[in-house]
PDB file of C-alpha atoms in Angstrom:
ATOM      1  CA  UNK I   1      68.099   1.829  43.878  1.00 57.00           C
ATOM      2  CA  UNK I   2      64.880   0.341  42.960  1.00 58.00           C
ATOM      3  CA  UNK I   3      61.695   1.509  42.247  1.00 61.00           C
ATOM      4  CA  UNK I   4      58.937  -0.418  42.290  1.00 60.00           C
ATOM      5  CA  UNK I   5      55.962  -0.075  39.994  1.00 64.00           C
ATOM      6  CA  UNK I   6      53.232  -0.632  41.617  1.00 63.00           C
ATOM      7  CA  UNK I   7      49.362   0.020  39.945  1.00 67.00           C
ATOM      8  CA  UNK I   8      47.831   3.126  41.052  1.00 70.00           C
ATOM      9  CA  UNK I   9      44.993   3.191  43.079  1.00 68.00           C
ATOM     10  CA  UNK I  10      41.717   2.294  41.087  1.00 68.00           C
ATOM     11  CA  UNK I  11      39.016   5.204  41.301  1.00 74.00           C
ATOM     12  CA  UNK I  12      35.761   4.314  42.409  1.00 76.00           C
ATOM     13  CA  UNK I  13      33.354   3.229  39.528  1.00 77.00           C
ATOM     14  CA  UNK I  14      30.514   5.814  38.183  1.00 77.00           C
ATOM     15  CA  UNK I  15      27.362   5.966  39.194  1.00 80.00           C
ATOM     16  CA  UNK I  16      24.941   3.997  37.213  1.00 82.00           C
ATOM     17  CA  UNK I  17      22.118   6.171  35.339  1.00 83.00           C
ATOM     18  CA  UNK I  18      18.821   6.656  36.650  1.00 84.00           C
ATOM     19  CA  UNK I  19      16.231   4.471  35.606  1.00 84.00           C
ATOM     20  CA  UNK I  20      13.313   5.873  33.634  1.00 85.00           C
ATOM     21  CA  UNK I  21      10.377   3.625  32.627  1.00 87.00           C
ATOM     22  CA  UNK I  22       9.347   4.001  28.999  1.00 86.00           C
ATOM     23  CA  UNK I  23       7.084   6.806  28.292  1.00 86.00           C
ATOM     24  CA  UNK I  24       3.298   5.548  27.905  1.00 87.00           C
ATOM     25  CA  UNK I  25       1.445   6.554  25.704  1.00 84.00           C
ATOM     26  CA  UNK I  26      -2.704   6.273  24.609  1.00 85.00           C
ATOM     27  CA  UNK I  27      -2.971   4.046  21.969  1.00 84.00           C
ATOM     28  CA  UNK I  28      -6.015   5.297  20.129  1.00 86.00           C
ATOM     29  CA  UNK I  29      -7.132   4.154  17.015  1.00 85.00           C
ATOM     30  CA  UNK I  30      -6.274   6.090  13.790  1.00 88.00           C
ATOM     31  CA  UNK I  31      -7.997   8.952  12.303  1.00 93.00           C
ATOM     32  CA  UNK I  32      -7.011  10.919  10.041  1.00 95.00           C
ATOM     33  CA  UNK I  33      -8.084  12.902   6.450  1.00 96.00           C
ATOM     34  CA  UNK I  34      -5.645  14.462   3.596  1.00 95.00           C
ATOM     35  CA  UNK I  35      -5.705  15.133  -0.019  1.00 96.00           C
ATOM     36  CA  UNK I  36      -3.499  16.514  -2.902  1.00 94.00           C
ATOM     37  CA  UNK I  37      -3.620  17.074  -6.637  1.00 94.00           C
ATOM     38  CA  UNK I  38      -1.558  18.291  -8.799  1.00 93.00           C
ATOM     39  CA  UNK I  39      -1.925  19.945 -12.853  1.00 90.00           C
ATOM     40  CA  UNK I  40       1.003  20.984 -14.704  1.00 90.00           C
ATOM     41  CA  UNK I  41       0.426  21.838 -17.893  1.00 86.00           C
ATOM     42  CA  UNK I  42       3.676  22.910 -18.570  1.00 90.00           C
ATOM     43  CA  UNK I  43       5.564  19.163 -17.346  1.00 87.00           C
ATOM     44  CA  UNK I  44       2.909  17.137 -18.296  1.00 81.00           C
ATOM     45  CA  UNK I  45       1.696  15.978 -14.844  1.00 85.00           C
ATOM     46  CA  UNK I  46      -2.096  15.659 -13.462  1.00 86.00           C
ATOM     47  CA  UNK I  47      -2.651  12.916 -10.780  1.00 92.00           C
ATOM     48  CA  UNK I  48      -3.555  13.284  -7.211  1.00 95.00           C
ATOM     49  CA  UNK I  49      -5.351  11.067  -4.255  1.00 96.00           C
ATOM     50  CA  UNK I  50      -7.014  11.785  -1.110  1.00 97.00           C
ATOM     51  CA  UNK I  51      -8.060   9.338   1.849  1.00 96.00           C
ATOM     52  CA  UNK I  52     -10.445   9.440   5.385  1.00 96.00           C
ATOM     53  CA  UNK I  53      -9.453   7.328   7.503  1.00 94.00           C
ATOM     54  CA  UNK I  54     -11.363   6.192  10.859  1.00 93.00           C
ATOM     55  CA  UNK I  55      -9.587   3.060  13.139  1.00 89.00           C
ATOM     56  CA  UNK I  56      -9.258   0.504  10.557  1.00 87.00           C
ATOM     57  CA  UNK I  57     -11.733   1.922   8.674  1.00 92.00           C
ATOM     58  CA  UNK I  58     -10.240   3.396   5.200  1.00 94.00           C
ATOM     59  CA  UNK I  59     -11.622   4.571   2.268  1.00 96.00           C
ATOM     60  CA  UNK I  60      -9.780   6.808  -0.676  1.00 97.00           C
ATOM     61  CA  UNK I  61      -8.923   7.325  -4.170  1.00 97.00           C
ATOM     62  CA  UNK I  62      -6.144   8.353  -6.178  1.00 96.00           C
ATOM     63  CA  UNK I  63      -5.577   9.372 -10.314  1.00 95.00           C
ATOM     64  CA  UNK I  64      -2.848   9.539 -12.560  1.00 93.00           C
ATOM     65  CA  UNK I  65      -2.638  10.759 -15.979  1.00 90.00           C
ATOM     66  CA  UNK I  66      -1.391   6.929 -17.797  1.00 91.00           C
ATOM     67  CA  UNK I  67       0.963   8.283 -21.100  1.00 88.00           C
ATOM     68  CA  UNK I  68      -2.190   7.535 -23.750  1.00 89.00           C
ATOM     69  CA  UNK I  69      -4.045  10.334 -22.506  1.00 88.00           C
ATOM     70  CA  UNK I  70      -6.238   8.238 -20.165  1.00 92.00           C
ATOM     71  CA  UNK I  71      -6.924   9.330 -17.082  1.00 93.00           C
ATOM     72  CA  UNK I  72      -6.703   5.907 -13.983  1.00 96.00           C
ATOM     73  CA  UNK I  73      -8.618   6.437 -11.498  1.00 96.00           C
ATOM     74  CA  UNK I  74      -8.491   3.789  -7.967  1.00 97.00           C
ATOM     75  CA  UNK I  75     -11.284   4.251  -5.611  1.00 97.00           C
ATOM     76  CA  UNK I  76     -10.456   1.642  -2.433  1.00 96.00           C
ATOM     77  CA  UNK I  77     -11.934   0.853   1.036  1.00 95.00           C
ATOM     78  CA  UNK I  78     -10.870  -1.060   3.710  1.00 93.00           C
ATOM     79  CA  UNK I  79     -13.912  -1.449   6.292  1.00 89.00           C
ATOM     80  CA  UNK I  80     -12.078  -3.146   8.686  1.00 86.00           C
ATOM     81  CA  UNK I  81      -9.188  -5.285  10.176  1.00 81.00           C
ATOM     82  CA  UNK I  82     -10.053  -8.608   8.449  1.00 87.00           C
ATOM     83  CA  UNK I  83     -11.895  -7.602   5.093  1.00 85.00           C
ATOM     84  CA  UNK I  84      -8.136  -6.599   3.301  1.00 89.00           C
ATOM     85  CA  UNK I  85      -8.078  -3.858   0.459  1.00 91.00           C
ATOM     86  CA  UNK I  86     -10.756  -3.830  -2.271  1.00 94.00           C
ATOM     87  CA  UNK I  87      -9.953  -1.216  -5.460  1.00 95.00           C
ATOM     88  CA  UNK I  88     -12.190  -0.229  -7.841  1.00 97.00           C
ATOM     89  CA  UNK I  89      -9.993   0.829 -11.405  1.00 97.00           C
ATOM     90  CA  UNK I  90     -12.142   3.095 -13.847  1.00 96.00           C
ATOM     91  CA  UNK I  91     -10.635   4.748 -16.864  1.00 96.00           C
ATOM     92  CA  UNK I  92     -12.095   7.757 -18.248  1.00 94.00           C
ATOM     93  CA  UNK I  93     -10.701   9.209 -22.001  1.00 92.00           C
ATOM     94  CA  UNK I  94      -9.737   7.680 -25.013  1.00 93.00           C
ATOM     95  CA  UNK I  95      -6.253   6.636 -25.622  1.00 92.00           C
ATOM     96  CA  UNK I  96      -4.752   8.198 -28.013  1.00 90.00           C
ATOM     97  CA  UNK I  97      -1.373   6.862 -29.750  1.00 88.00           C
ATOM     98  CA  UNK I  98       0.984   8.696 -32.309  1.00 87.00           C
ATOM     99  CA  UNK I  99       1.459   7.368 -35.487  1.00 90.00           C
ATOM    100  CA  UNK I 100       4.722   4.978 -35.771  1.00 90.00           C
ATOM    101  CA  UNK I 101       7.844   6.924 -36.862  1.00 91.00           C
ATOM    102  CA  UNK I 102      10.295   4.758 -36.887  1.00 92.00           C
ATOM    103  CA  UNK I 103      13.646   6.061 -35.960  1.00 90.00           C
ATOM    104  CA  UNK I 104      16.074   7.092 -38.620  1.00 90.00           C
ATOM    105  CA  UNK I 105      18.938   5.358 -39.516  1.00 89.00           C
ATOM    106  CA  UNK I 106      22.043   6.039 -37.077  1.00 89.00           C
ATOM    107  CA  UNK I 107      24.436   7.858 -39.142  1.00 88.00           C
ATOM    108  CA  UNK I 108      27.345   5.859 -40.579  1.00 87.00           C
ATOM    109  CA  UNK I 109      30.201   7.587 -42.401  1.00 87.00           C
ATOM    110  CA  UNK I 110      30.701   5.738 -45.953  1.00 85.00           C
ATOM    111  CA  UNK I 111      33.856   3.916 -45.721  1.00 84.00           C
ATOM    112  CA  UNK I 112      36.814   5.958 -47.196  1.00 85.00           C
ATOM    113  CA  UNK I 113      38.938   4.343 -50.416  1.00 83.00           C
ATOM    114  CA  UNK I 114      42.202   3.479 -49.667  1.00 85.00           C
ATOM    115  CA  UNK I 115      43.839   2.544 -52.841  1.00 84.00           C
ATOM    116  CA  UNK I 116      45.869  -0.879 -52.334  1.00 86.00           C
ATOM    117  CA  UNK I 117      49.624  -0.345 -53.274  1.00 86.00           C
ATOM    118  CA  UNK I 118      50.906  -2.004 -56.182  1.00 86.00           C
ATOM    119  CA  UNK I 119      53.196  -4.978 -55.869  1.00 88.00           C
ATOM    120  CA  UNK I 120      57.074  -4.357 -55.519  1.00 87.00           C
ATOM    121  CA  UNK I 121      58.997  -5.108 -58.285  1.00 86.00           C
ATOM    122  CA  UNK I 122      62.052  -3.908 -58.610  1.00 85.00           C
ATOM    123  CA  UNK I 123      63.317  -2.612 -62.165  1.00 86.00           C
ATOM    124  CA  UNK I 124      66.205  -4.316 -63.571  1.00 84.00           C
ATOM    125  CA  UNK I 125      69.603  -3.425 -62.880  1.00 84.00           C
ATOM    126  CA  UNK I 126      71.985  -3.440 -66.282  1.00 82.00           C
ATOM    127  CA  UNK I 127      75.880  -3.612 -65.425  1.00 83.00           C
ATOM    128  CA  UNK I 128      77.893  -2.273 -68.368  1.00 83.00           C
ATOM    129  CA  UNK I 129      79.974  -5.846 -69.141  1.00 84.00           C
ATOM    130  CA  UNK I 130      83.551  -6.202 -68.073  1.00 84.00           C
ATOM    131  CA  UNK I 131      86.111  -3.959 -70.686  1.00 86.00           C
ATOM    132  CA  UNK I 132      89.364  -6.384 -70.933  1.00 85.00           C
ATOM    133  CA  UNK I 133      92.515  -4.639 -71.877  1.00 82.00           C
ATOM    134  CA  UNK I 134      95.311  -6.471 -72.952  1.00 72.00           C
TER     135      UNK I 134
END
């Protein structure tokens, strides 16, 4: 006997998804207002920045303590779309720099003697001479 393989019958295909149109949603322009500082005695850290901002409209500052004891300070303002970003960089403090110390010398073992070994030279050998008998 024979069998025959024939396919089996093809399901029908799924149903396509729903369509949903892309959420909307009001464009407004943006507004918003924040600041943060932080002082940390302890780690060494002081900066902080804060910023108001109204459509295109920004204006803002922010400080950081620079390693010479100097505190930067970056007042900016943006009045619009086409004017671009103008900053304003004041320093307040004297800097203040440590005195040089320059690092000492990496430690280096002295080298340790090795006496060179003396030549090889072997001692004479002394044969008692041939005893004749007659």
């Amino acid at each position: 006997q024979t069998r025959s393989l024939s396919p089996s019958p093809v399901p029908y295909p799924p149903a396509l998804a729903p369509y949903h149109a892309a959420p909307s949603y009001k464009e407004e322009p943006a507004a918003y207002q924040y600041q943060y500082a932080v002082s940390d005695e302890y780690a060494g850290l002081n900066f902080g920045a804060d910023e108001a901002r109204d459509g295109y409209s920004t204006q803002g500052k922010y400080s950081v303590a620079l390693p010479d004891g100097r505190i930067q300070t970056v007042n900016y303002d943006v009045a619009d779309a086409y004017s671009g970003y103008v900053a304003d960089v004041t320093y307040s403090g004297e800097p203040k720099y440590e005195p040089y110390h320059p690092a000492p010398a990496p430690y280096k073992p002295a080298p340790v003697y090795h006496a060179a070994p003396a030549p090889y030279k072997p001692a004479p050998v002394y044969r008692p001479a041939p005893v004749y008998h007659a």
